[in-house]
């Protein structure tokens, strides 16, 4: 700009310079204005230790309160099936009633009369759908169809003959189990097998084509990106659906052909096998009861 520049442009330029200067020293300008209005400015650095200590106390308190909550559920009053059904219908419940209702549901869910605080915490952490999928993929597979049939019947009855399709699909386990079996996930559950980068790559190439990837995403909710994912990462991601993972054992082979070795060290890392045995006994009994009922109807 020079003397020939119109006054309004010179004025605009001066204002722009002042504004830009203000942005360059934004922090100092804001603090200066706050001081001018009477605010007391405290340096954050002097309070970092105190803030860190407060955060640590909050986390500790939260964990302690949650442990108490889990213990309260585990130690709550045991109710009969009739009492639980009545409590389920109540619109408003006391804290003790909520604990007893939760305990009753856990006893049925895990087929046990003993509820420990640890079980309450694991259930909150999403343990049940993982071990349920593991059970019906292996030990309880022959009872999977019957299980889905009963769930579908109950949903239809509750909905007056109608069901919300997304809810219905999410409750059916057959598609998820069969998808995992088609992906040959069961091979990773063999404690006597070891897996190398090479054979994991061969398995991965079979499941990473566009069509299977889309189906895996739709059924299991697991995404696979061939450009970014490694075979072991995908295997671990799928095994996580069962609450399991392969353990890295080390490297074997010559320097030119060293291979990472992985293995399923334990199929019972969290005590699930005891629950599987109870579920199996329950499902066998239900199957026999259904068979007897069917025979009685046919005889009649």
Short mmCIF file of C-alpha atoms in Angstrom, two decimals:
data_model
loop_
_atom_site.label_atom_id
_atom_site.label_comp_id
_atom_site.label_asym_id
_atom_site.label_seq_id
_atom_site.Cartn_x
_atom_site.Cartn_y
_atom_site.Cartn_z
CA UNK A 1 0.00 0.00 0.00
CA UNK A 2 1.12 3.59 -0.70
CA UNK A 3 -0.27 7.13 -0.67
CA UNK A 4 -2.50 6.32 -3.64
CA UNK A 5 -4.26 3.53 -1.76
CA UNK A 6 -7.81 4.49 -0.80
CA UNK A 7 -8.35 5.32 2.87
CA UNK A 8 -10.78 2.47 3.45
CA UNK A 9 -8.22 -0.08 2.19
CA UNK A 10 -5.48 1.39 4.41
CA UNK A 11 -7.84 1.21 7.36
CA UNK A 12 -8.71 -2.39 6.53
CA UNK A 13 -4.98 -3.23 6.27
CA UNK A 14 -4.23 -1.69 9.69
CA UNK A 15 -7.08 -3.61 11.30
CA UNK A 16 -5.88 -6.84 9.63
CA UNK A 17 -2.34 -6.29 10.94
CA UNK A 18 -3.61 -5.69 14.47
CA UNK A 19 -5.81 -8.79 14.24
CA UNK A 20 -2.98 -10.98 12.91
CA UNK A 21 -0.65 -9.74 15.62
CA UNK A 22 -3.28 -10.64 18.17
CA UNK A 23 -3.54 -14.18 16.84
CA UNK A 24 0.25 -14.52 16.87
CA UNK A 25 0.27 -13.72 20.59
CA UNK A 26 -3.16 -15.13 21.34
CA UNK A 27 -2.26 -16.71 24.67
CA UNK A 28 -0.53 -13.61 26.03
CA UNK A 29 -3.39 -11.35 24.91
CA UNK A 30 -6.06 -13.54 26.52
CA UNK A 31 -4.13 -13.80 29.79
CA UNK A 32 -3.57 -10.04 29.79
CA UNK A 33 -7.27 -9.34 29.31
CA UNK A 34 -8.22 -11.85 32.02
CA UNK A 35 -5.83 -10.18 34.46
CA UNK A 36 -7.31 -6.83 33.52
CA UNK A 37 -10.75 -8.15 34.47
CA UNK A 38 -9.50 -9.22 37.89
CA UNK A 39 -8.96 -12.95 37.34
CA UNK A 40 -6.13 -14.72 39.17
CA UNK A 41 -3.88 -16.64 36.77
CA UNK A 42 -2.38 -19.89 38.09
CA UNK A 43 0.42 -21.76 36.34
CA UNK A 44 -0.78 -25.27 35.41
CA UNK A 45 2.67 -26.79 35.79
CA UNK A 46 2.65 -26.27 39.54
CA UNK A 47 -0.51 -28.39 39.86
CA UNK A 48 0.39 -31.35 37.62
CA UNK A 49 1.43 -33.58 40.51
CA UNK A 50 -1.74 -32.74 42.41
CA UNK A 51 -3.90 -33.44 39.34
CA UNK A 52 -2.13 -36.75 38.73
CA UNK A 53 -2.64 -37.74 42.36
CA UNK A 54 -6.34 -36.82 42.20
CA UNK A 55 -6.80 -38.86 39.01
CA UNK A 56 -5.11 -41.83 40.66
CA UNK A 57 -7.40 -41.52 43.69
CA UNK A 58 -10.48 -41.37 41.46
CA UNK A 59 -9.40 -44.53 39.59
CA UNK A 60 -8.68 -46.36 42.86
CA UNK A 61 -12.04 -45.32 44.33
CA UNK A 62 -13.87 -46.40 41.19
CA UNK A 63 -12.20 -49.82 41.26
CA UNK A 64 -12.96 -50.23 44.96
CA UNK A 65 -16.61 -49.28 44.50
CA UNK A 66 -16.93 -51.71 41.60
CA UNK A 67 -15.44 -54.52 43.70
CA UNK A 68 -18.01 -53.77 46.40
CA UNK A 69 -20.76 -53.83 43.76
CA UNK A 70 -19.64 -57.25 42.49
CA UNK A 71 -19.49 -58.58 46.05
CA UNK A 72 -22.96 -57.21 46.80
CA UNK A 73 -24.37 -59.05 43.77
CA UNK A 74 -22.62 -62.30 44.72
CA UNK A 75 -23.79 -62.08 48.35
CA UNK A 76 -27.34 -60.94 47.62
CA UNK A 77 -30.43 -62.91 48.61
CA UNK A 78 -31.19 -66.06 46.61
CA UNK A 79 -34.69 -66.02 45.13
CA UNK A 80 -36.92 -68.74 43.72
CA UNK A 81 -37.88 -68.79 40.04
CA UNK A 82 -41.33 -67.47 40.94
CA UNK A 83 -39.83 -64.60 42.96
CA UNK A 84 -37.44 -63.73 40.13
CA UNK A 85 -40.29 -63.71 37.62
CA UNK A 86 -42.30 -61.41 39.87
CA UNK A 87 -39.31 -59.13 40.39
CA UNK A 88 -38.70 -59.00 36.64
CA UNK A 89 -42.17 -57.50 36.17
CA UNK A 90 -41.64 -54.68 38.68
CA UNK A 91 -41.17 -51.23 37.17
CA UNK A 92 -39.16 -49.92 40.12
CA UNK A 93 -36.70 -51.97 42.18
CA UNK A 94 -34.57 -51.33 45.24
CA UNK A 95 -30.79 -51.73 45.10
CA UNK A 96 -31.05 -55.06 46.93
CA UNK A 97 -33.71 -56.28 44.50
CA UNK A 98 -31.56 -55.35 41.50
CA UNK A 99 -28.67 -57.32 42.99
CA UNK A 100 -30.85 -60.37 43.64
CA UNK A 101 -32.30 -60.22 40.13
CA UNK A 102 -28.82 -59.97 38.62
CA UNK A 103 -27.63 -62.91 40.72
CA UNK A 104 -30.61 -65.01 39.65
CA UNK A 105 -29.89 -64.33 35.98
CA UNK A 106 -26.22 -65.21 36.43
CA UNK A 107 -27.10 -68.50 38.13
CA UNK A 108 -29.26 -69.47 35.16
CA UNK A 109 -26.79 -68.16 32.61
CA UNK A 110 -23.83 -70.12 33.98
CA UNK A 111 -25.86 -73.07 35.32
CA UNK A 112 -24.49 -72.74 38.84
CA UNK A 113 -25.70 -72.04 42.37
CA UNK A 114 -22.40 -70.42 43.36
CA UNK A 115 -21.86 -66.85 42.18
CA UNK A 116 -18.48 -65.30 42.99
CA UNK A 117 -17.56 -61.60 42.60
CA UNK A 118 -15.02 -62.61 39.94
CA UNK A 119 -17.78 -64.15 37.83
CA UNK A 120 -19.86 -60.97 38.10
CA UNK A 121 -16.88 -58.93 36.86
CA UNK A 122 -16.14 -61.31 33.97
CA UNK A 123 -19.78 -61.23 32.91
CA UNK A 124 -19.67 -57.42 32.87
CA UNK A 125 -16.56 -57.66 30.70
CA UNK A 126 -18.37 -59.58 27.95
CA UNK A 127 -17.18 -63.06 28.88
CA UNK A 128 -20.49 -64.87 28.37
CA UNK A 129 -20.95 -64.41 24.57
CA UNK A 130 -17.32 -65.45 24.05
CA UNK A 131 -17.48 -68.73 25.95
CA UNK A 132 -21.00 -69.43 24.66
CA UNK A 133 -19.70 -69.24 21.08
CA UNK A 134 -16.76 -71.48 22.04
CA UNK A 135 -19.09 -74.04 23.65
CA UNK A 136 -21.51 -74.29 20.74
CA UNK A 137 -18.64 -74.46 18.25
CA UNK A 138 -17.14 -77.47 20.04
CA UNK A 139 -18.62 -79.48 22.89
CA UNK A 140 -22.22 -78.36 22.51
CA UNK A 141 -22.41 -78.16 18.72
CA UNK A 142 -25.01 -80.94 18.43
CA UNK A 143 -27.36 -78.88 20.60
CA UNK A 144 -26.94 -75.62 18.69
CA UNK A 145 -29.97 -76.05 16.42
CA UNK A 146 -32.21 -76.82 19.37
CA UNK A 147 -30.89 -73.81 21.25
CA UNK A 148 -31.61 -71.43 18.36
CA UNK A 149 -35.05 -72.97 17.86
CA UNK A 150 -35.98 -72.35 21.50
CA UNK A 151 -34.70 -68.77 21.40
CA UNK A 152 -36.63 -68.08 18.17
CA UNK A 153 -39.80 -69.57 19.65
CA UNK A 154 -39.50 -67.45 22.79
CA UNK A 155 -38.86 -64.26 20.80
CA UNK A 156 -41.87 -64.96 18.57
CA UNK A 157 -44.06 -65.63 21.60
CA UNK A 158 -42.89 -62.48 23.39
CA UNK A 159 -43.42 -60.37 20.27
CA UNK A 160 -46.91 -61.66 19.63
CA UNK A 161 -45.88 -63.51 16.50
CA UNK A 162 -43.56 -60.76 15.26
CA UNK A 163 -39.82 -60.25 15.73
CA UNK A 164 -37.44 -57.37 15.06
CA UNK A 165 -35.08 -58.84 12.45
CA UNK A 166 -31.80 -57.27 13.71
CA UNK A 167 -32.53 -58.52 17.25
CA UNK A 168 -33.48 -61.94 15.90
CA UNK A 169 -30.29 -62.24 13.84
CA UNK A 170 -28.08 -61.15 16.74
CA UNK A 171 -29.60 -63.79 19.04
CA UNK A 172 -29.12 -66.67 16.60
CA UNK A 173 -25.71 -68.33 17.01
CA UNK A 174 -25.80 -70.82 14.14
CA UNK A 175 -24.53 -68.38 11.49
CA UNK A 176 -21.61 -67.21 13.67
CA UNK A 177 -20.63 -70.76 14.64
CA UNK A 178 -20.82 -72.09 11.09
CA UNK A 179 -18.86 -69.09 9.80
CA UNK A 180 -16.05 -69.78 12.29
CA UNK A 181 -16.02 -73.45 11.31
CA UNK A 182 -15.84 -72.57 7.61
CA UNK A 183 -12.91 -70.30 8.42
CA UNK A 184 -11.19 -73.32 9.98
CA UNK A 185 -10.81 -71.57 13.32
CA UNK A 186 -11.17 -74.94 15.03
CA UNK A 187 -7.64 -75.87 13.90
CA UNK A 188 -6.25 -73.19 16.22
CA UNK A 189 -7.92 -74.89 19.19
CA UNK A 190 -5.73 -77.99 18.88
CA UNK A 191 -3.20 -77.76 21.75
CA UNK A 192 -0.88 -80.18 19.94
CA UNK A 193 -0.50 -78.06 16.81
CA UNK A 194 1.99 -75.28 16.19
CA UNK A 195 1.53 -72.58 13.58
CA UNK A 196 4.20 -70.76 11.60
CA UNK A 197 4.16 -67.63 9.48
CA UNK A 198 4.08 -69.89 6.42
CA UNK A 199 1.02 -72.01 7.21
CA UNK A 200 -0.79 -69.01 8.68
CA UNK A 201 -0.23 -67.21 5.38
CA UNK A 202 -1.69 -70.14 3.43
CA UNK A 203 -4.79 -70.09 5.64
CA UNK A 204 -5.06 -66.31 5.39
CA UNK A 205 -4.98 -66.30 1.59
CA UNK A 206 -8.06 -68.53 1.52
CA UNK A 207 -10.18 -66.24 3.68
CA UNK A 208 -9.06 -62.82 2.46
CA UNK A 209 -10.75 -62.78 -0.95
CA UNK A 210 -13.44 -60.08 -1.36
CA UNK A 211 -16.53 -62.31 -0.95
CA UNK A 212 -15.44 -64.09 2.26
CA UNK A 213 -14.25 -60.78 3.74
CA UNK A 214 -17.66 -59.20 3.22
CA UNK A 215 -19.41 -62.22 4.74
CA UNK A 216 -17.06 -62.28 7.73
CA UNK A 217 -17.78 -58.61 8.37
CA UNK A 218 -21.55 -59.12 8.07
CA UNK A 219 -21.74 -62.22 10.28
CA UNK A 220 -18.96 -61.77 12.83
CA UNK A 221 -18.40 -58.03 12.73
CA UNK A 222 -14.68 -58.60 12.06
CA UNK A 223 -12.97 -56.50 9.38
CA UNK A 224 -10.08 -57.83 7.31
CA UNK A 225 -7.79 -55.52 5.35
CA UNK A 226 -5.34 -57.50 3.15
CA UNK A 227 -3.18 -54.42 2.61
CA UNK A 228 -2.66 -53.76 6.31
CA UNK A 229 -3.40 -56.93 8.29
CA UNK A 230 -1.01 -59.81 8.93
CA UNK A 231 -2.21 -63.44 9.07
CA UNK A 232 -1.53 -63.73 12.81
CA UNK A 233 -3.39 -60.46 13.51
CA UNK A 234 -6.49 -61.77 11.71
CA UNK A 235 -6.27 -65.13 13.48
CA UNK A 236 -6.04 -63.40 16.87
CA UNK A 237 -8.94 -61.10 15.97
CA UNK A 238 -11.17 -64.06 15.12
CA UNK A 239 -10.08 -66.03 18.19
CA UNK A 240 -10.97 -63.03 20.32
CA UNK A 241 -14.60 -63.79 19.47
CA UNK A 242 -14.06 -66.89 21.65
CA UNK A 243 -12.04 -65.08 24.29
CA UNK A 244 -8.90 -66.98 23.24
CA UNK A 245 -5.56 -66.20 21.61
CA UNK A 246 -2.48 -67.94 20.24
CA UNK A 247 0.71 -67.66 22.28
CA UNK A 248 3.99 -66.66 20.64
CA UNK A 249 6.60 -69.35 21.42
CA UNK A 250 9.62 -67.93 19.62
CA UNK A 251 11.49 -68.39 16.33
CA UNK A 252 12.73 -71.62 14.78
CA UNK A 253 14.73 -72.48 11.65
CA UNK A 254 17.90 -71.30 9.97
CA UNK A 255 18.80 -67.63 9.80
CA UNK A 256 17.51 -67.42 6.22
CA UNK A 257 14.21 -69.18 6.98
CA UNK A 258 13.41 -68.32 10.58
CA UNK A 259 9.70 -68.70 11.31
CA UNK A 260 7.65 -67.34 14.19
CA UNK A 261 5.90 -70.14 16.08
CA UNK A 262 2.45 -69.81 17.68
CA UNK A 263 0.37 -72.26 19.70
CA UNK A 264 -2.87 -72.51 21.68
CA UNK A 265 -1.33 -73.05 25.10
CA UNK A 266 -4.61 -73.44 27.01
CA UNK A 267 -8.27 -73.93 26.11
CA UNK A 268 -9.20 -73.30 29.72
CA UNK A 269 -7.46 -70.02 30.58
CA UNK A 270 -10.33 -68.76 32.72
CA UNK A 271 -12.15 -71.79 34.13
CA UNK A 272 -14.64 -72.05 31.25
CA UNK A 273 -14.40 -75.84 30.97
CA UNK A 274 -16.25 -76.32 34.27
CA UNK A 275 -19.09 -74.19 32.89
CA UNK A 276 -19.06 -76.18 29.63
CA UNK A 277 -19.60 -79.40 31.59
CA UNK A 278 -22.61 -77.90 33.37
CA UNK A 279 -24.01 -76.56 30.10
CA UNK A 280 -23.55 -79.95 28.46
CA UNK A 281 -25.43 -81.71 31.29
CA UNK A 282 -28.20 -79.10 31.03
CA UNK A 283 -28.51 -79.43 27.25
CA UNK A 284 -28.50 -83.23 27.39
CA UNK A 285 -31.35 -83.13 29.91
CA UNK A 286 -33.33 -80.66 27.81
CA UNK A 287 -32.81 -82.84 24.74
CA UNK A 288 -34.04 -85.94 26.58
CA UNK A 289 -37.03 -84.07 28.01
CA UNK A 290 -37.97 -82.83 24.54
CA UNK A 291 -37.62 -86.35 23.12
CA UNK A 292 -39.87 -87.82 25.82
CA UNK A 293 -42.42 -85.06 25.25
CA UNK A 294 -42.43 -85.71 21.49
CA UNK A 295 -42.85 -89.44 22.01
CA UNK A 296 -45.80 -88.84 24.35
CA UNK A 297 -47.51 -86.65 21.76
CA UNK A 298 -46.99 -89.23 19.02
CA UNK A 299 -48.36 -92.04 21.20
CA UNK A 300 -51.42 -89.98 22.05
#
